[in-house]
Amino acid sequence: MKISLQGNPVFCDCQILWLLVSTVHTTKRSETVCNGPAWLQGRSLYNLTTDEVTTWYADCDERCTCECHSDDYGREIHVNCSNRRLHDIPKSFPADTTEIYLGGNQLEYLNDTLVKKTPKLRFLDLNTNLLSNIKPSVIPNHVQVLNIKGNKLSSFPLDLVSSFNLSSIQLTDNPWRCDCEDYPFSQWAAAFDGTIEDAEQVVCAQSANALVSGKPFLQLTQKDLCPSALMQVLAFGVPSFVLLFTALATSILYLKYKREVKVWLYARGICGFLQCIKEDDLDEDKLFDVFLSFSSKDAAWAYEHLIPRVEANGFSVCTYDRNFKGGFLIQDIIQEAVSSSRRTLLVLTKNFMDSEWCRWEFRVAHHRALEDKINRLIIVVVDEVTPEALDEELHLYMQATNYLHWGEHKFWDKLIYSLPKKDARQRLILSALDTQQTFVSEEQLEAPPTSHMESSTEV
């Protein structure tokens, strides 16, 4: 089969690749010349290679990897392979390529493709890749402009810059180590001042040498890059010592003034975010675990059935007759009793509701709980009281929270759980005290108040 193409405006792109590799005989092939692209215009079809008609221009099909453009005279070819997610350099380039853009890819190493395929290359852009080393043997001899910023290079490429007649090189955004091995490169940079285009932005990475970390490379002296062992110890040791001393001093001051610090933070609303104020902090100075609020008419029952069991579990109990002397206003005593106790336990009976001061004790304890945002109230219902007999505030509180019934299943487990928690050290001490307590039977402890309780004067 013979094909005659003479006189046709042949565009020498990837579409004619089949013609170059086929066995089809083309008449007067040497007289058929390319009408485009610009860098192949006027070239004889007979002299074309497969590399030269590889898919290189902007409008080629989906097989194309890069875009290719020429200057107005078709003598310089610029290949743009930027931001193509390339892991390897393309295998083919036009022979007359002078500029290649390979920035924004994922190249980890360079092979010898550029040396073999682009002998006329003068401009090479390799910015923003993953290169950790660049050997001179993979860079074409005529490269004059080199961009290697934004890679993973840690040692300055002295062998690279010494091998080429570079007019410009860019180096920023690499983790430069800046050690004694890089001093010769600093001498080269001083001798070829202006070659490093971004010289003022080239800084040393954070490294073991604290003397140079984060500093501009070209401002460093030989003493900076090659410090003595003593200087390295001082540079690293002094900041570490200062940091350690500061942390130790801060810890000591915090332990000594912990409460004052927490109060200061709490007053400025910071503790809500840090959660630094806990119940134990608020209760640290309280004298009693529980204030027992009951009618004086129920005192005999409380001392016989309730107080012994609570104290047997290691809780300190506050009552009027045991902990307060006469001569003070009753409202002041109530305020002091509630404020000095971690919990307030109300023994709710008919006698309690008949006492105006008992109801006042509930209000004080309730307001204290709302103020501290801690549930400090425990109510033990001994006598069934109708809602109509309850104070309105007490009735609303009992509707919104749980309370205990005297004699209910696992009453003591629930009551002890509601009282302040004891840590391991307290439990060890209290277990020793517990062995010294007079044993009280379950029948005695759970016996309800009798109607013949001795009556005592209301506080």
mmCIF file of N, CA and C in Angstrom, residues 10-122:
data_model
loop_
_atom_site.group_PDB
_atom_site.id
_atom_site.type_symbol
_atom_site.label_atom_id
_atom_site.label_comp_id
_atom_site.label_asym_id
_atom_site.label_seq_id
_atom_site.Cartn_x
_atom_site.Cartn_y
_atom_site.Cartn_z
ATOM 1 N N VAL A 10 0.596 18.904 6.792
ATOM 2 C CA VAL A 10 0.671 17.835 7.798
ATOM 3 C C VAL A 10 1.017 18.433 9.175
ATOM 4 N N PHE A 11 0.194 18.123 10.170
ATOM 5 C CA PHE A 11 0.462 18.530 11.552
ATOM 6 C C PHE A 11 1.104 17.341 12.255
ATOM 7 N N CYS A 12 2.353 17.514 12.602
ATOM 8 C CA CYS A 12 3.143 16.382 13.121
ATOM 9 C C CYS A 12 2.956 16.213 14.625
ATOM 10 N N ASP A 13 1.834 15.631 15.010
ATOM 11 C CA ASP A 13 1.583 15.368 16.424
ATOM 12 C C ASP A 13 1.401 13.874 16.632
ATOM 13 N N CYS A 14 0.820 13.533 17.777
ATOM 14 C CA CYS A 14 0.683 12.115 18.111
ATOM 15 C C CYS A 14 -0.226 11.369 17.133
ATOM 16 N N GLN A 15 -1.014 12.105 16.368
ATOM 17 C CA GLN A 15 -1.934 11.450 15.444
ATOM 18 C C GLN A 15 -1.210 10.774 14.270
ATOM 19 N N ILE A 16 0.038 11.190 13.998
ATOM 20 C CA ILE A 16 0.770 10.563 12.880
ATOM 21 C C ILE A 16 1.811 9.568 13.385
ATOM 22 N N LEU A 17 1.781 9.282 14.675
ATOM 23 C CA LEU A 17 2.750 8.335 15.229
ATOM 24 C C LEU A 17 2.652 6.982 14.536
ATOM 25 N N TRP A 18 1.444 6.572 14.200
ATOM 26 C CA TRP A 18 1.247 5.270 13.549
ATOM 27 C C TRP A 18 1.967 5.219 12.216
ATOM 28 N N LEU A 19 2.068 6.404 11.557
ATOM 29 C CA LEU A 19 2.693 6.446 10.236
ATOM 30 C C LEU A 19 4.199 6.215 10.329
ATOM 31 N N LEU A 20 4.802 6.722 11.438
ATOM 32 C CA LEU A 20 6.243 6.583 11.588
ATOM 33 C C LEU A 20 6.664 5.165 11.950
ATOM 34 N N VAL A 21 5.797 4.430 12.622
ATOM 35 C CA VAL A 21 6.171 3.085 13.067
ATOM 36 C C VAL A 21 5.567 1.991 12.199
ATOM 37 N N SER A 22 4.711 2.379 11.221
ATOM 38 C CA SER A 22 4.058 1.368 10.392
ATOM 39 C C SER A 22 4.955 0.981 9.217
ATOM 40 N N THR A 23 4.543 -0.064 8.555
ATOM 41 C CA THR A 23 5.282 -0.547 7.366
ATOM 42 C C THR A 23 4.691 0.019 6.078
ATOM 43 N N VAL A 24 3.718 0.940 6.251
ATOM 44 C CA VAL A 24 3.105 1.536 5.060
ATOM 45 C C VAL A 24 4.148 2.391 4.340
ATOM 46 N N HIS A 25 4.212 2.250 3.036
ATOM 47 C CA HIS A 25 5.195 2.982 2.237
ATOM 48 C C HIS A 25 4.604 4.326 1.808
ATOM 49 N N THR A 26 5.314 5.414 2.150
ATOM 50 C CA THR A 26 4.868 6.762 1.798
ATOM 51 C C THR A 26 5.723 7.287 0.652
ATOM 52 N N THR A 27 5.084 7.653 -0.430
ATOM 53 C CA THR A 27 5.833 8.142 -1.587
ATOM 54 C C THR A 27 6.360 9.534 -1.327
ATOM 55 N N LYS A 28 7.596 9.747 -1.738
ATOM 56 C CA LYS A 28 8.255 11.049 -1.586
ATOM 57 C C LYS A 28 8.147 11.554 -0.142
ATOM 58 N N ARG A 29 8.430 10.673 0.787
ATOM 59 C CA ARG A 29 8.316 11.008 2.218
ATOM 60 C C ARG A 29 9.293 12.118 2.614
ATOM 61 N N SER A 30 10.457 12.097 1.984
ATOM 62 C CA SER A 30 11.462 13.103 2.314
ATOM 63 C C SER A 30 11.032 14.498 1.901
ATOM 64 N N GLU A 31 10.103 14.569 0.932
ATOM 65 C CA GLU A 31 9.645 15.885 0.474
ATOM 66 C C GLU A 31 8.425 16.379 1.255
ATOM 67 N N THR A 32 7.888 15.535 2.131
ATOM 68 C CA THR A 32 6.733 15.917 2.960
ATOM 69 C C THR A 32 7.256 16.565 4.240
ATOM 70 N N VAL A 33 6.846 17.813 4.498
ATOM 71 C CA VAL A 33 7.337 18.531 5.680
ATOM 72 C C VAL A 33 6.168 18.858 6.614
ATOM 73 N N CYS A 34 6.533 19.118 7.878
ATOM 74 C CA CYS A 34 5.518 19.414 8.906
ATOM 75 C C CYS A 34 5.071 20.862 8.818
ATOM 76 N N ASN A 35 3.759 21.065 8.923
ATOM 77 C CA ASN A 35 3.199 22.403 8.962
ATOM 78 C C ASN A 35 3.040 22.901 10.411
ATOM 79 N N GLY A 36 3.148 22.031 11.358
ATOM 80 C CA GLY A 36 3.032 22.360 12.791
ATOM 81 C C GLY A 36 3.319 21.102 13.599
ATOM 82 N N PRO A 37 3.491 21.212 14.918
ATOM 83 C CA PRO A 37 3.503 22.454 15.696
ATOM 84 C C PRO A 37 4.718 23.317 15.379
ATOM 85 N N ALA A 38 4.788 24.485 16.029
ATOM 86 C CA ALA A 38 5.772 25.487 15.648
ATOM 87 C C ALA A 38 7.197 24.969 15.728
ATOM 88 N N TRP A 39 7.510 24.133 16.729
ATOM 89 C CA TRP A 39 8.891 23.690 16.889
ATOM 90 C C TRP A 39 9.295 22.594 15.885
ATOM 91 N N LEU A 40 8.295 22.087 15.142
ATOM 92 C CA LEU A 40 8.605 21.092 14.106
ATOM 93 C C LEU A 40 8.297 21.627 12.704
ATOM 94 N N GLN A 41 7.891 22.849 12.620
ATOM 95 C CA GLN A 41 7.504 23.418 11.315
ATOM 96 C C GLN A 41 8.692 23.416 10.350
ATOM 97 N N GLY A 42 8.459 22.863 9.137
ATOM 98 C CA GLY A 42 9.496 22.781 8.114
ATOM 99 C C GLY A 42 10.343 21.528 8.201
ATOM 100 N N ARG A 43 10.170 20.740 9.241
ATOM 101 C CA ARG A 43 10.953 19.500 9.387
ATOM 102 C C ARG A 43 10.422 18.445 8.442
ATOM 103 N N SER A 44 11.339 17.686 7.876
ATOM 104 C CA SER A 44 10.973 16.614 6.957
ATOM 105 C C SER A 44 10.369 15.464 7.737
ATOM 106 N N LEU A 45 9.286 14.921 7.224
ATOM 107 C CA LEU A 45 8.639 13.786 7.861
ATOM 108 C C LEU A 45 9.585 12.601 7.938
ATOM 109 N N TYR A 46 10.496 12.559 6.998
ATOM 110 C CA TYR A 46 11.446 11.447 6.909
ATOM 111 C C TYR A 46 12.412 11.452 8.101
ATOM 112 N N ASN A 47 12.712 12.643 8.636
ATOM 113 C CA ASN A 47 13.697 12.760 9.708
ATOM 114 C C ASN A 47 13.097 12.769 11.116
ATOM 115 N N LEU A 48 11.775 12.687 11.225
ATOM 116 C CA LEU A 48 11.143 12.736 12.553
ATOM 117 C C LEU A 48 11.365 11.443 13.330
ATOM 118 N N THR A 49 11.470 11.602 14.684
ATOM 119 C CA THR A 49 11.538 10.434 15.569
ATOM 120 C C THR A 49 10.217 10.326 16.334
ATOM 121 N N THR A 50 10.000 9.181 16.928
ATOM 122 C CA THR A 50 8.740 8.976 17.685
ATOM 123 C C THR A 50 8.653 9.891 18.900
ATOM 124 N N ASP A 51 9.803 10.232 19.506
ATOM 125 C CA ASP A 51 9.786 11.128 20.656
ATOM 126 C C ASP A 51 9.264 12.499 20.290
ATOM 127 N N GLU A 52 9.596 12.963 19.092
ATOM 128 C CA GLU A 52 9.244 14.315 18.688
ATOM 129 C C GLU A 52 7.752 14.486 18.404
ATOM 130 N N VAL A 53 7.068 13.415 18.124
ATOM 131 C CA VAL A 53 5.634 13.525 17.858
ATOM 132 C C VAL A 53 4.796 12.950 19.006
ATOM 133 N N THR A 54 5.446 12.760 20.178
ATOM 134 C CA THR A 54 4.707 12.315 21.348
ATOM 135 C C THR A 54 3.733 13.414 21.761
ATOM 136 N N THR A 55 2.717 13.051 22.479
ATOM 137 C CA THR A 55 1.623 13.981 22.815
ATOM 138 C C THR A 55 2.113 15.115 23.707
ATOM 139 N N TRP A 56 2.422 16.272 23.121
ATOM 140 C CA TRP A 56 3.009 17.355 23.898
ATOM 141 C C TRP A 56 2.262 18.679 23.825
ATOM 142 N N TYR A 57 1.243 18.830 23.051
ATOM 143 C CA TYR A 57 0.637 20.158 22.932
ATOM 144 C C TYR A 57 -0.691 20.201 23.683
ATOM 145 N N ALA A 58 -1.215 21.413 23.867
ATOM 146 C CA ALA A 58 -2.330 21.624 24.798
ATOM 147 C C ALA A 58 -3.610 20.924 24.373
ATOM 148 N N ASP A 59 -3.851 20.742 23.109
ATOM 149 C CA ASP A 59 -5.130 20.215 22.642
ATOM 150 C C ASP A 59 -5.079 18.729 22.297
ATOM 151 N N CYS A 60 -4.070 18.025 22.774
ATOM 152 C CA CYS A 60 -3.983 16.603 22.426
ATOM 153 C C CYS A 60 -5.013 15.800 23.220
ATOM 154 N N ASP A 61 -5.089 14.507 22.942
ATOM 155 C CA ASP A 61 -6.133 13.693 23.562
ATOM 156 C C ASP A 61 -5.782 13.347 25.018
ATOM 157 N N GLU A 62 -6.598 12.464 25.623
ATOM 158 C CA GLU A 62 -6.462 12.173 27.036
ATOM 159 C C GLU A 62 -5.173 11.450 27.383
ATOM 160 N N ARG A 63 -4.404 10.976 26.396
ATOM 161 C CA ARG A 63 -3.149 10.298 26.694
ATOM 162 C C ARG A 63 -2.042 11.280 27.063
ATOM 163 N N CYS A 64 -2.244 12.557 26.834
ATOM 164 C CA CYS A 64 -1.200 13.556 27.072
ATOM 165 C C CYS A 64 -0.944 13.728 28.570
ATOM 166 N N THR A 65 0.328 13.909 28.887
ATOM 167 C CA THR A 65 0.730 14.123 30.261
ATOM 168 C C THR A 65 1.033 15.591 30.526
ATOM 169 N N CYS A 66 1.660 16.255 29.595
ATOM 170 C CA CYS A 66 2.112 17.629 29.779
ATOM 171 C C CYS A 66 1.629 18.525 28.633
ATOM 172 N N GLU A 67 1.833 19.827 28.807
ATOM 173 C CA GLU A 67 1.536 20.794 27.763
ATOM 174 C C GLU A 67 2.853 21.328 27.219
ATOM 175 N N CYS A 68 2.866 21.625 25.936
ATOM 176 C CA CYS A 68 4.101 22.066 25.318
ATOM 177 C C CYS A 68 3.837 23.295 24.456
ATOM 178 N N HIS A 69 4.706 24.284 24.581
ATOM 179 C CA HIS A 69 4.580 25.504 23.798
ATOM 180 C C HIS A 69 5.966 25.907 23.281
ATOM 181 N N SER A 70 5.978 26.634 22.183
ATOM 182 C CA SER A 70 7.255 27.105 21.625
ATOM 183 C C SER A 70 7.262 28.615 21.582
ATOM 184 N N ASP A 71 8.453 29.189 21.364
ATOM 185 C CA ASP A 71 8.524 30.639 21.203
ATOM 186 C C ASP A 71 8.038 31.013 19.804
ATOM 187 N N ASP A 72 8.086 32.289 19.509
ATOM 188 C CA ASP A 72 7.548 32.773 18.238
ATOM 189 C C ASP A 72 8.296 32.216 17.033
ATOM 190 N N TYR A 73 9.520 31.809 17.236
ATOM 191 C CA TYR A 73 10.327 31.313 16.122
ATOM 192 C C TYR A 73 10.387 29.789 16.073
ATOM 193 N N GLY A 74 9.765 29.140 17.073
ATOM 194 C CA GLY A 74 9.758 27.682 17.084
ATOM 195 C C GLY A 74 11.095 27.070 17.412
ATOM 196 N N ARG A 75 11.997 27.868 17.990
ATOM 197 C CA ARG A 75 13.327 27.336 18.273
ATOM 198 C C ARG A 75 13.471 26.871 19.725
ATOM 199 N N GLU A 76 12.604 27.354 20.629
ATOM 200 C CA GLU A 76 12.664 26.944 22.034
ATOM 201 C C GLU A 76 11.335 26.310 22.428
ATOM 202 N N ILE A 77 11.427 25.189 23.060
ATOM 203 C CA ILE A 77 10.226 24.462 23.462
ATOM 204 C C ILE A 77 10.133 24.471 24.982
ATOM 205 N N HIS A 78 8.963 24.862 25.502
ATOM 206 C CA HIS A 78 8.709 24.898 26.946
ATOM 207 C C HIS A 78 7.670 23.838 27.288
ATOM 208 N N VAL A 79 8.050 22.929 28.144
ATOM 209 C CA VAL A 79 7.165 21.825 28.534
ATOM 210 C C VAL A 79 6.674 22.054 29.959
ATOM 211 N N ASN A 80 5.359 22.063 30.139
ATOM 212 C CA ASN A 80 4.749 22.292 31.454
ATOM 213 C C ASN A 80 4.108 21.005 31.961
ATOM 214 N N CYS A 81 4.725 20.404 32.953
ATOM 215 C CA CYS A 81 4.196 19.185 33.582
ATOM 216 C C CYS A 81 3.843 19.457 35.056
ATOM 217 N N SER A 82 3.527 20.683 35.393
ATOM 218 C CA SER A 82 3.256 21.058 36.788
ATOM 219 C C SER A 82 1.912 20.511 37.268
ATOM 220 N N ASN A 83 1.883 20.168 38.568
ATOM 221 C CA ASN A 83 0.629 19.786 39.254
ATOM 222 C C ASN A 83 -0.116 18.662 38.533
ATOM 223 N N ARG A 84 0.626 17.635 38.153
ATOM 224 C CA ARG A 84 0.020 16.481 37.471
ATOM 225 C C ARG A 84 0.063 15.215 38.333
ATOM 226 N N ARG A 85 0.416 15.351 39.598
ATOM 227 C CA ARG A 85 0.516 14.202 40.524
ATOM 228 C C ARG A 85 1.493 13.147 40.005
ATOM 229 N N LEU A 86 2.538 13.580 39.388
ATOM 230 C CA LEU A 86 3.525 12.648 38.817
ATOM 231 C C LEU A 86 4.423 12.082 39.911
ATOM 232 N N HIS A 87 4.644 10.787 39.842
ATOM 233 C CA HIS A 87 5.611 10.125 40.723
ATOM 234 C C HIS A 87 6.938 9.899 39.998
ATOM 235 N N ASP A 88 6.891 9.948 38.678
ATOM 236 C CA ASP A 88 8.090 9.766 37.866
ATOM 237 C C ASP A 88 8.103 10.809 36.754
ATOM 238 N N ILE A 89 9.284 11.128 36.265
ATOM 239 C CA ILE A 89 9.418 12.058 35.145
ATOM 240 C C ILE A 89 8.935 11.366 33.875
ATOM 241 N N PRO A 90 8.180 12.083 33.017
ATOM 242 C CA PRO A 90 7.764 11.476 31.739
ATOM 243 C C PRO A 90 8.964 10.926 30.972
ATOM 244 N N LYS A 91 8.735 9.881 30.208
ATOM 245 C CA LYS A 91 9.836 9.193 29.531
ATOM 246 C C LYS A 91 10.276 9.874 28.245
ATOM 247 N N SER A 92 9.452 10.767 27.712
ATOM 248 C CA SER A 92 9.787 11.398 26.434
ATOM 249 C C SER A 92 9.588 12.910 26.501
ATOM 250 N N PHE A 93 10.504 13.626 25.854
ATOM 251 C CA PHE A 93 10.421 15.072 25.691
ATOM 252 C C PHE A 93 10.877 15.434 24.280
ATOM 253 N N PRO A 94 10.386 16.536 23.724
ATOM 254 C CA PRO A 94 10.934 17.004 22.440
ATOM 255 C C PRO A 94 12.424 17.293 22.590
ATOM 256 N N ALA A 95 13.180 16.970 21.573
ATOM 257 C CA ALA A 95 14.643 17.088 21.647
ATOM 258 C C ALA A 95 15.098 18.524 21.876
ATOM 259 N N ASP A 96 14.333 19.505 21.400
ATOM 260 C CA ASP A 96 14.743 20.903 21.517
ATOM 261 C C ASP A 96 14.165 21.590 22.756
ATOM 262 N N THR A 97 13.716 20.821 23.732
ATOM 263 C CA THR A 97 13.153 21.411 24.947
ATOM 264 C C THR A 97 14.209 22.221 25.695
ATOM 265 N N THR A 98 13.838 23.463 26.050
ATOM 266 C CA THR A 98 14.755 24.335 26.793
ATOM 267 C C THR A 98 14.262 24.655 28.200
ATOM 268 N N GLU A 99 12.964 24.509 28.442
ATOM 269 C CA GLU A 99 12.407 24.778 29.766
ATOM 270 C C GLU A 99 11.435 23.664 30.150
ATOM 271 N N ILE A 100 11.563 23.194 31.372
ATOM 272 C CA ILE A 100 10.662 22.156 31.878
ATOM 273 C C ILE A 100 10.160 22.575 33.261
ATOM 274 N N TYR A 101 8.839 22.506 33.419
ATOM 275 C CA TYR A 101 8.199 22.824 34.698
ATOM 276 C C TYR A 101 7.610 21.536 35.291
ATOM 277 N N LEU A 102 8.199 21.080 36.393
ATOM 278 C CA LEU A 102 7.753 19.848 37.064
ATOM 279 C C LEU A 102 7.324 20.119 38.506
ATOM 280 N N GLY A 103 6.974 21.360 38.814
ATOM 281 C CA GLY A 103 6.594 21.721 40.180
ATOM 282 C C GLY A 103 5.241 21.153 40.591
ATOM 283 N N GLY A 104 5.055 21.004 41.910
ATOM 284 C CA GLY A 104 3.763 20.576 42.446
ATOM 285 C C GLY A 104 3.428 19.133 42.178
ATOM 286 N N ASN A 105 4.425 18.281 42.021
ATOM 287 C CA ASN A 105 4.193 16.850 41.822
ATOM 288 C C ASN A 105 4.650 16.064 43.050
ATOM 289 N N GLN A 106 4.842 14.771 42.893
ATOM 290 C CA GLN A 106 5.219 13.913 44.017
ATOM 291 C C GLN A 106 6.492 13.134 43.689
ATOM 292 N N LEU A 107 7.436 13.820 43.085
ATOM 293 C CA LEU A 107 8.701 13.197 42.694
ATOM 294 C C LEU A 107 9.588 13.010 43.918
ATOM 295 N N GLU A 108 10.038 11.779 44.137
ATOM 296 C CA GLU A 108 10.931 11.482 45.261
ATOM 297 C C GLU A 108 12.375 11.330 44.803
ATOM 298 N N TYR A 109 12.578 11.079 43.534
ATOM 299 C CA TYR A 109 13.940 10.960 43.007
ATOM 300 C C TYR A 109 13.904 11.314 41.524
ATOM 301 N N LEU A 110 15.090 11.578 40.978
ATOM 302 C CA LEU A 110 15.228 11.901 39.550
ATOM 303 C C LEU A 110 16.067 10.834 38.869
ATOM 304 N N ASN A 111 15.600 10.370 37.714
ATOM 305 C CA ASN A 111 16.415 9.443 36.923
ATOM 306 C C ASN A 111 17.154 10.238 35.840
ATOM 307 N N ASP A 112 17.774 9.537 34.881
ATOM 308 C CA ASP A 112 18.594 10.214 33.872
ATOM 309 C C ASP A 112 17.798 10.579 32.615
ATOM 310 N N THR A 113 16.468 10.579 32.694
ATOM 311 C CA THR A 113 15.645 10.907 31.525
ATOM 312 C C THR A 113 15.950 12.295 30.988
ATOM 313 N N LEU A 114 16.071 13.270 31.859
ATOM 314 C CA LEU A 114 16.320 14.642 31.418
ATOM 315 C C LEU A 114 17.664 14.767 30.704
ATOM 316 N N VAL A 115 18.657 14.053 31.197
ATOM 317 C CA VAL A 115 19.990 14.099 30.566
ATOM 318 C C VAL A 115 19.933 13.498 29.170
ATOM 319 N N LYS A 116 19.195 12.430 29.011
ATOM 320 C CA LYS A 116 19.140 11.731 27.725
ATOM 321 C C LYS A 116 18.221 12.414 26.724
ATOM 322 N N LYS A 117 17.099 12.943 27.182
ATOM 323 C CA LYS A 117 16.074 13.445 26.269
ATOM 324 C C LYS A 117 16.110 14.956 26.062
ATOM 325 N N THR A 118 16.706 15.699 26.983
ATOM 326 C CA THR A 118 16.674 17.172 26.871
ATOM 327 C C THR A 118 18.076 17.758 27.001
ATOM 328 N N PRO A 119 18.964 17.507 26.040
ATOM 329 C CA PRO A 119 20.354 18.005 26.138
ATOM 330 C C PRO A 119 20.443 19.537 26.069
ATOM 331 N N LYS A 120 19.415 20.202 25.550
ATOM 332 C CA LYS A 120 19.446 21.658 25.426
ATOM 333 C C LYS A 120 18.738 22.369 26.585
ATOM 334 N N LEU A 121 18.368 21.637 27.600
ATOM 335 C CA LEU A 121 17.605 22.205 28.716
ATOM 336 C C LEU A 121 18.416 23.271 29.454
ATOM 337 N N ARG A 122 17.803 24.453 29.674
ATOM 338 C CA ARG A 122 18.458 25.548 30.398
ATOM 339 C C ARG A 122 17.694 25.945 31.666
#
